[in-house]
Short mmCIF file of C-alpha atoms and ligand atoms in Angstrom, two decimals:
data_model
loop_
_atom_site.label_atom_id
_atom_site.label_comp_id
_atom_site.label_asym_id
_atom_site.label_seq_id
_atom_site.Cartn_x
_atom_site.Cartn_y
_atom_site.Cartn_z
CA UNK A 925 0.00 0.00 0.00
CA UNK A 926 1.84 3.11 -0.91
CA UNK A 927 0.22 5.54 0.26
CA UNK A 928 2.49 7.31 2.05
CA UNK A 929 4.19 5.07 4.83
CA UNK A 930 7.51 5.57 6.79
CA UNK A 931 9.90 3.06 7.21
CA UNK A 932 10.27 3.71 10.64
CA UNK A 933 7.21 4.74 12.99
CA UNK A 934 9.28 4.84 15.91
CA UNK A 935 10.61 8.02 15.16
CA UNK A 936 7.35 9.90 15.05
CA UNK A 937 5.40 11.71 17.76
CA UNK A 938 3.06 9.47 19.92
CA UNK A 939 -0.58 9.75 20.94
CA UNK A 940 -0.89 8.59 24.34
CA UNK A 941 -3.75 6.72 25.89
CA UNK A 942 -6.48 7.83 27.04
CA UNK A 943 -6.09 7.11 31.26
CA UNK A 944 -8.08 4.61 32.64
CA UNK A 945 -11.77 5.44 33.59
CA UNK A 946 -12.08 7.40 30.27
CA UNK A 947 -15.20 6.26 28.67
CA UNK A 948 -14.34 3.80 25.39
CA UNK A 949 -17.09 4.50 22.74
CA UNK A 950 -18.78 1.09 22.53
CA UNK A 951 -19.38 -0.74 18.73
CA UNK A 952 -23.42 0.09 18.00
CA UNK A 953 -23.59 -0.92 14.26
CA UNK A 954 -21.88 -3.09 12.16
CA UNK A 955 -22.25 -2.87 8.03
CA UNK A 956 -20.67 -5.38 6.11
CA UNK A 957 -20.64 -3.20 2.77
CA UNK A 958 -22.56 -4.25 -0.18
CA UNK A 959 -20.96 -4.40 -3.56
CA UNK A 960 -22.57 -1.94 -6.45
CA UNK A 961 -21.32 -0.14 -9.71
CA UNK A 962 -20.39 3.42 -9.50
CA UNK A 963 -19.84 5.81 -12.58
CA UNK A 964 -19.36 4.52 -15.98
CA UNK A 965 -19.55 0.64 -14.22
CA UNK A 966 -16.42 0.25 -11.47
CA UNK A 967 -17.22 -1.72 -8.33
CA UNK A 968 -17.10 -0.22 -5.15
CA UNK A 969 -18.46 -1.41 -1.89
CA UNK A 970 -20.59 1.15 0.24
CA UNK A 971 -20.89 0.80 4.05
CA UNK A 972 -22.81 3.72 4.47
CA UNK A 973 -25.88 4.58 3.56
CA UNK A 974 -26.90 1.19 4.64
CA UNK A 975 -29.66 -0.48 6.90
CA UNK A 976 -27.36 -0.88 9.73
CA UNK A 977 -25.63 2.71 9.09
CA UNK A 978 -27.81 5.24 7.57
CA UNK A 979 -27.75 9.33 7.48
CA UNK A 980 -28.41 9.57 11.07
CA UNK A 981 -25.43 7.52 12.12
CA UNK A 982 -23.14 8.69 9.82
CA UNK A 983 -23.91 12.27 10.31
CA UNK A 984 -21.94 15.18 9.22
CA UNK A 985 -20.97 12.25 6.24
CA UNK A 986 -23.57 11.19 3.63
CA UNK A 987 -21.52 8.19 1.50
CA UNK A 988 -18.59 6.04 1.96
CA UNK A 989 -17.30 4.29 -1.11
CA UNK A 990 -14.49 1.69 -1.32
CA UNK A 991 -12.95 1.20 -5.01
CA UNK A 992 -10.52 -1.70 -5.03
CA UNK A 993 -8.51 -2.99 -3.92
CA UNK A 994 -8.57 -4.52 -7.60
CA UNK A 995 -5.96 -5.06 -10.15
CA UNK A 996 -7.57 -4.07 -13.63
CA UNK A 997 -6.61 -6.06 -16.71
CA UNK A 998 -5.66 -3.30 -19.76
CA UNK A 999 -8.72 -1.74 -20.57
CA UNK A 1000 -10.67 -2.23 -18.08
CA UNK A 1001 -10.56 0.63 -15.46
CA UNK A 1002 -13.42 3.17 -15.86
CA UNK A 1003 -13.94 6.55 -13.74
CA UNK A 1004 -17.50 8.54 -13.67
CA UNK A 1005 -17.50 10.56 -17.02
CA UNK A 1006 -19.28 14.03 -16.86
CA UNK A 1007 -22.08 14.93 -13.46
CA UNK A 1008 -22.87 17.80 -11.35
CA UNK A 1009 -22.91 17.95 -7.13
CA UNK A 1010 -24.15 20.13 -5.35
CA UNK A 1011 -24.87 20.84 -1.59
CA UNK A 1012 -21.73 18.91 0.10
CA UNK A 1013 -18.14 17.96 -0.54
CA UNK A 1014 -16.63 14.83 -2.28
CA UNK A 1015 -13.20 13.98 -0.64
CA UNK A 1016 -10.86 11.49 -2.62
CA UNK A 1017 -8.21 9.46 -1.15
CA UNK A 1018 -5.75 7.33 -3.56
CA UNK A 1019 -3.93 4.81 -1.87
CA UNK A 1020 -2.84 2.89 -4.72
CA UNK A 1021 -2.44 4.08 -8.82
CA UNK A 1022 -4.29 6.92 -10.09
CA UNK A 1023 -7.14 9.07 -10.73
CA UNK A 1024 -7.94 12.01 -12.69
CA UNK A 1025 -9.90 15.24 -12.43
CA UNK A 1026 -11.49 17.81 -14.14
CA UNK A 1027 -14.65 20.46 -13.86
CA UNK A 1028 -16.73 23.31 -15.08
CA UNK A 1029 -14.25 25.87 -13.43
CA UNK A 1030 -11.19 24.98 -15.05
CA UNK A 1031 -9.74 23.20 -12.07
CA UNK A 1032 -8.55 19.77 -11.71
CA UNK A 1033 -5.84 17.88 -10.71
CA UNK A 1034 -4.05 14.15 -10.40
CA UNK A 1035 -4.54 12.15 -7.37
CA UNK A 1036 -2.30 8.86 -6.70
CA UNK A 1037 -0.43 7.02 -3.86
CA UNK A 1038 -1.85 9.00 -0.79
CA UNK A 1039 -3.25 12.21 -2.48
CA UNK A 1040 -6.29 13.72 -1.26
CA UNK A 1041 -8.92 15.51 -3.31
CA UNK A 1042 -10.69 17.38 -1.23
CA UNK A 1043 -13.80 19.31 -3.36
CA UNK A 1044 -16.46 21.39 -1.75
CA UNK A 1045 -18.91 21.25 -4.29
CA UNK A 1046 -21.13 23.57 -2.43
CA UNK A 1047 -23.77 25.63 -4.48
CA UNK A 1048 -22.57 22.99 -7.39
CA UNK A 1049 -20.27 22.20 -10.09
CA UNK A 1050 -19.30 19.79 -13.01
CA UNK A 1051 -16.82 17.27 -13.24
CA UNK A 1052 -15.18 14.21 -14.33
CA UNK A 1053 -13.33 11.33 -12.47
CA UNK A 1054 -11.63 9.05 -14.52
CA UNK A 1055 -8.47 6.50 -13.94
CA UNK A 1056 -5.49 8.10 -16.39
CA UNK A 1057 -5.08 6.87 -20.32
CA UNK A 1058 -1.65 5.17 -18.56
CA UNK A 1059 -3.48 3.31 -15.94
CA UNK A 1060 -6.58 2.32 -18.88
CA UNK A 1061 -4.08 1.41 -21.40
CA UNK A 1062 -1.70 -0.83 -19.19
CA UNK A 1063 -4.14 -1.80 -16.89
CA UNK A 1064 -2.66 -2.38 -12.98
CA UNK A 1065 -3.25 -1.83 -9.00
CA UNK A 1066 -6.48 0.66 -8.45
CA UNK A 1067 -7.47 1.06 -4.40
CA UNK A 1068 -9.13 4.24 -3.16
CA UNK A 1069 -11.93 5.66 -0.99
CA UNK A 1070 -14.35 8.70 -2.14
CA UNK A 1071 -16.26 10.43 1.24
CA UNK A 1072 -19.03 12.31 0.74
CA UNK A 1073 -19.33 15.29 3.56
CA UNK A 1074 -22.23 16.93 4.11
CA UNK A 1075 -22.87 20.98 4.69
CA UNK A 1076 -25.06 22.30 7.09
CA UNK A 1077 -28.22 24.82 5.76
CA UNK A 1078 -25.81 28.15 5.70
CA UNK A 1079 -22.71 26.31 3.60
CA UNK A 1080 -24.69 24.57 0.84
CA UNK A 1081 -24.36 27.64 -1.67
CA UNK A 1082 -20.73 28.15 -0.54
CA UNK A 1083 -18.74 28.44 -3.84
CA UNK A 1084 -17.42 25.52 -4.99
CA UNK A 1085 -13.76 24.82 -3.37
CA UNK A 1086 -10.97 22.68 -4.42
CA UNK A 1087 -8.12 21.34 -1.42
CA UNK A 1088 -5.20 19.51 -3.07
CA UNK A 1089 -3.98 17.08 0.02
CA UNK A 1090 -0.50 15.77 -1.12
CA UNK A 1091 0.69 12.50 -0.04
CA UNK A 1092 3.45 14.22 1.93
CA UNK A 1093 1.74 17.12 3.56
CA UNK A 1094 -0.46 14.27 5.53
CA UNK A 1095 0.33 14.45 9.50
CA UNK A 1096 1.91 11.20 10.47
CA UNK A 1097 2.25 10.10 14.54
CA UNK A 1098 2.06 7.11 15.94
CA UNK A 1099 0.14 5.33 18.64
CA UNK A 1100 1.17 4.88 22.16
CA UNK A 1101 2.99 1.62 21.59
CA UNK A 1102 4.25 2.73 18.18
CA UNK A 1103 2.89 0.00 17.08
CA UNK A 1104 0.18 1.60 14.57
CA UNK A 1105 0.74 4.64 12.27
CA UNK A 1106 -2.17 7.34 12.04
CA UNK A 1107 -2.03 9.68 8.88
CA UNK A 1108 -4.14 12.67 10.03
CA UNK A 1109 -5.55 13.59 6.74
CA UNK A 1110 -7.73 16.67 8.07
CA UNK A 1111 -9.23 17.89 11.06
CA UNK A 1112 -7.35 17.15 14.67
CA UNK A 1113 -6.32 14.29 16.92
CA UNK A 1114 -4.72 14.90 20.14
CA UNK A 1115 -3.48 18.04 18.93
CA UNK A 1116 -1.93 17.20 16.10
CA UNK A 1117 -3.66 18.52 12.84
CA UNK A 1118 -3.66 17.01 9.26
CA UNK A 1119 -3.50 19.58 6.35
CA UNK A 1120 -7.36 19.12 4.92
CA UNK A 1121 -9.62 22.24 6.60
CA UNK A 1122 -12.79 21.33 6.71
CA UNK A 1123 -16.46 23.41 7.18
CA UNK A 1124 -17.32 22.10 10.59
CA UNK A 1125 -15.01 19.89 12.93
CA UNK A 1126 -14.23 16.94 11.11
CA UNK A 1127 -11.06 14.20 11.71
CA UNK A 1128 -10.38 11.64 8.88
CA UNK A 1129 -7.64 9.20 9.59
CA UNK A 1130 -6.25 6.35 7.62
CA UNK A 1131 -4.60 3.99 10.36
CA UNK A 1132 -2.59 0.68 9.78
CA UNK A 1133 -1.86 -1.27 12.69
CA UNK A 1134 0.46 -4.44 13.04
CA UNK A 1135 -0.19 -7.70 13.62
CA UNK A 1136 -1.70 -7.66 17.25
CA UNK A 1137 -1.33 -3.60 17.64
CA UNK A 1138 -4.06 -2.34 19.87
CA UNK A 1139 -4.45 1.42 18.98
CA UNK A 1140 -6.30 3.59 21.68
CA UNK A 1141 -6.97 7.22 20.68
CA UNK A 1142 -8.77 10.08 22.41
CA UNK A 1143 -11.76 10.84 20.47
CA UNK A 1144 -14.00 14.22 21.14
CA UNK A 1145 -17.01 13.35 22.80
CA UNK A 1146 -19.51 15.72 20.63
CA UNK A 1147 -18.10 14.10 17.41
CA UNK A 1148 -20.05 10.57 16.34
CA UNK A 1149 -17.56 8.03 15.30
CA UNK A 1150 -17.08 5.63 12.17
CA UNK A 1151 -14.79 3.07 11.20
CA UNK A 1152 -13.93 1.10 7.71
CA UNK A 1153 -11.54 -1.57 7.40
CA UNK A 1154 -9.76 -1.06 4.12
CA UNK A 1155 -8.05 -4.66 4.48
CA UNK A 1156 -7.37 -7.11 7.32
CA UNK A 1157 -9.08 -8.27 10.60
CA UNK A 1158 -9.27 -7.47 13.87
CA UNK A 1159 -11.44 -6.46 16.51
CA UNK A 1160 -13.15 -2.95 17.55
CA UNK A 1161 -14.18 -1.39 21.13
CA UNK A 1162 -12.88 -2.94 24.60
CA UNK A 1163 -15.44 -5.62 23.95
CA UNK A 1164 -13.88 -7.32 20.75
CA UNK A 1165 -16.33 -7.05 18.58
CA UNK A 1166 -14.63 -8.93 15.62
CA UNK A 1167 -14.12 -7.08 11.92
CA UNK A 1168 -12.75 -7.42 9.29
CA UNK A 1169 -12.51 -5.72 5.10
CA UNK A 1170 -15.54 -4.49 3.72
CA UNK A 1171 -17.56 -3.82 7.07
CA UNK A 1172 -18.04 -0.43 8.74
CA UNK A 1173 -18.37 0.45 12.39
CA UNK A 1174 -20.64 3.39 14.36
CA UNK A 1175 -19.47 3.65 17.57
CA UNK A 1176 -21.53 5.02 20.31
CA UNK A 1177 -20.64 7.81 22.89
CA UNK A 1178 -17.74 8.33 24.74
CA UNK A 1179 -14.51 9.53 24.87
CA UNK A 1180 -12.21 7.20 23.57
CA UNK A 1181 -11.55 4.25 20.21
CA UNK A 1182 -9.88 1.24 20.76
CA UNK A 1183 -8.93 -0.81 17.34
CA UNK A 1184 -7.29 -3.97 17.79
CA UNK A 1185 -4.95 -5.65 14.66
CA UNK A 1186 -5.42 -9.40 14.69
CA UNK A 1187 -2.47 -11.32 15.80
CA UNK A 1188 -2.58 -13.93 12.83
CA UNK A 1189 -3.11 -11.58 9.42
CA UNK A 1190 -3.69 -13.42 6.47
CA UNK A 1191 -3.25 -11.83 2.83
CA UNK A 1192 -0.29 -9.91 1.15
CA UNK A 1193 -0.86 -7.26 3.63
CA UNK A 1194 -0.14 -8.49 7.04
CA UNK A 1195 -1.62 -4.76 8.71
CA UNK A 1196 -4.74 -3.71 9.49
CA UNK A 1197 -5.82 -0.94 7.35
CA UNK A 1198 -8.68 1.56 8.85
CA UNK A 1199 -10.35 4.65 8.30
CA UNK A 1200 -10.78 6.39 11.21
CA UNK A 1201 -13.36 9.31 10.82
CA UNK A 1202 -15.68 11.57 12.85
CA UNK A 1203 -17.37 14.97 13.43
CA UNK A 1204 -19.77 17.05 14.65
CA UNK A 1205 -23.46 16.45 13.32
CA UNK A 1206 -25.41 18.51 11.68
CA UNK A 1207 -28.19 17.30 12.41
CA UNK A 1208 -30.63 18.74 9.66
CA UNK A 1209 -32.97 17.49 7.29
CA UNK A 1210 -31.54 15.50 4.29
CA UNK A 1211 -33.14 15.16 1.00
CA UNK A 1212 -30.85 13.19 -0.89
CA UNK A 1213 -30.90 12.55 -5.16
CA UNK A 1214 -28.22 11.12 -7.16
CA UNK A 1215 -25.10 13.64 -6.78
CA UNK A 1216 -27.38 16.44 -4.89
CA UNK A 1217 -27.75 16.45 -1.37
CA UNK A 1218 -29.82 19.40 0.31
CA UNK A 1219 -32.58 19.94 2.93
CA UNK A 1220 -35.84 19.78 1.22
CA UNK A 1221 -37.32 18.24 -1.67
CA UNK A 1222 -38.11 21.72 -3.48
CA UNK A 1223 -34.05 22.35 -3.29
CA UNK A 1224 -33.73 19.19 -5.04
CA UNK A 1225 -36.35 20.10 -7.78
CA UNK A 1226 -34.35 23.30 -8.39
CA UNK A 1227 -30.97 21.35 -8.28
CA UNK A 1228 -31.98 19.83 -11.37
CA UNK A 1229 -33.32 22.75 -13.08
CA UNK A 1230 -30.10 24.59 -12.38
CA UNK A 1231 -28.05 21.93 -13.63
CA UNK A 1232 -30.30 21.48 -16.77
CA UNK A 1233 -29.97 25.09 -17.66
CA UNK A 1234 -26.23 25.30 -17.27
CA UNK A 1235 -26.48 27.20 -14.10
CA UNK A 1236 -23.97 24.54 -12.23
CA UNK A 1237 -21.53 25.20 -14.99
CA UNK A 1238 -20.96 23.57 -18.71
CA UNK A 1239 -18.38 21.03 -19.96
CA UNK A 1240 -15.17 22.96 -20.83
CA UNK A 1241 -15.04 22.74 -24.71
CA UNK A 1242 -11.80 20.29 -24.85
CA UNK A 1243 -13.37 17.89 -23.02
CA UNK A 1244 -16.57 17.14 -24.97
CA UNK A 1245 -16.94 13.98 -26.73
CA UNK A 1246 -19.82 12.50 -28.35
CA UNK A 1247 -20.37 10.02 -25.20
CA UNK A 1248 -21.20 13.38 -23.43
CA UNK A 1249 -25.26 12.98 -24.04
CA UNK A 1250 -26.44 13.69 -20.84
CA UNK A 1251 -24.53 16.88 -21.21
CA UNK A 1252 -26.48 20.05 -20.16
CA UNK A 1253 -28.23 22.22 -22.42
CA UNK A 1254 -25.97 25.22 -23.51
CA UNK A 1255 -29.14 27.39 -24.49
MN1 LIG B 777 -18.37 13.14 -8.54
#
């Protein structure tokens, strides 16, 4: 996995452990994501929105999606071709090869091996996602998350924001034991910050733990708390509550998360590989279609008027094709 991992975690700063008598969060819901096609048809597995976690649990985040781990064959890796979003923030993490952006404004950029994207759609824009010509013509190793962040009432027309998170700016310390490495990504833990800024108090973590590593971490107690494993097994909360790839976690209140790595990995990877992410709920109304996500229905009527008559922003010229079709009226 290269996204962006020391040789030595020794050397880096330590989180210490919460003291004893600080309340762990206990596990509440468990997802074990389904599989689904994104985009133009790539696979990605989706803990939340699901039964077990839905809006209310996952709160200030709307959308989890996993893409890979998968090797493609030449040919065969697709991105999402041309849509709008409006009314939150799409944040996109490449831990292995490559992915490519571009959108209404002119802006864009190239994500790979521990890159953040970090795109506050806000009162909405256009874009494309798409794995490089290099990566579709010789095929190879594709494994990345996309977040979806929600904005309260006041921040949905906020102009549409891009945050370039480089591989190396990302905060790295380590736990207690040094026995797991935490790349703050954005937001705060233990007062260390990671480079993203975010609307309202968020923490996203990627965390990868060694064989038997049991990471403890203070965690604010008006933030909700999620967990994904990326790859691996191992257990969450002081109870054990076994876990392993594909399945999310919403922990319940408190002031502390405890991750254990399982002491016999199997796999290439022998480390436990978790998001770590949380915030501060917003705690408003959702009405949620396709890539728009705002508080009532009527916003969501005049979502897709706006983006019908161009107000959200029109394919840059060079980029049209004739696969464009759902492309929005220029008149
Ligand atoms: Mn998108």
């Amino acid at each position: 996995m290269p996204a962006i991992t020391p040789e030595q975690w020794t050397t880096l700063q330590r989180v210490a452990e919460p003291p004893p008598g600080v309340a762990d969060r206990p596990v509440e819901r468990i997802s074990t994501a389904p599989s689904l096609l994104e985009g133009a048809g790539f696979p990605v597995r989706r803990p939340w929105p699901s039964q077990q976690i839905g809006f209310r649990e996952a709160d200030p985040f709307l959308l989890l999606d996993h893409m890979g781990a998968v090797e493609y064959a030449p040919g065969e890796a697709k991105g999402a071709p041309w849509h709008p979003h409006r009314g939150f923030e799409t944040v996109t993490y490449i831990m292995d090869g490559a992915f490519e952006h571009h959108d209404s404004q002119g802006g864009g950029g190239y994500i790979s091996n521990g890159d953040t994207q970090w795109m506050t759609a806000g009162a909405g824009i256009l874009h494309d996602e798409m794995p490089p010509e290099a990566l579709v013509r010789t095929g190879g190793l594709f494994h990345g998350i996309q977040l979806w962040v929600n904005l309260p009432q006041r921040l949905k027309w906020t102009p549409p924001r891009y945050q370039s998170l480089e591989a190396a700016q990302v905060t790295l310390v380590a736990s207690e034991r040094g026995d797991a490495l935490l790349r703050i990504i954005a937001g705060e833990l233990a007062g260390y910050s990671g480079p993203g800024v975010t609307w309202t108090p968020i923490t996203v973590i990627h965390a990868s733990l060694e064989p038997d590593a049991r990471l403890c971490i203070p965690w604010p107690e008006n933030f909700n708390a999620l967990a994904y494993v990326l790859s691996g097994s191992g257990s969450v909360g002081t109870t054990n509550v076994l876990v392993r790839e594909g399945q999310g976690v919403a922990f319940g209140p408190g002031a502390s998360l405890t991750v254990t790595a399982s002491s016999s990995p199997s796999g290439p990877n022998p480390r436990l590989e978790v998001l770590l992410m949380g915030g501060v709920p917003i705690r408003e109304p959702i009405a949620s279609y396709g890539p728009f996500v705002m508080n009532t229905h009527a916003d969501i009527v005049q979502a897709f008027e706006d983006y019908q008559s161009g107000r959200m922003g029109t394919i840059p010229a060079q980029y049209l094709s004739p696969n464009d079709g759902d492309a929005p009226s220029h008149t």
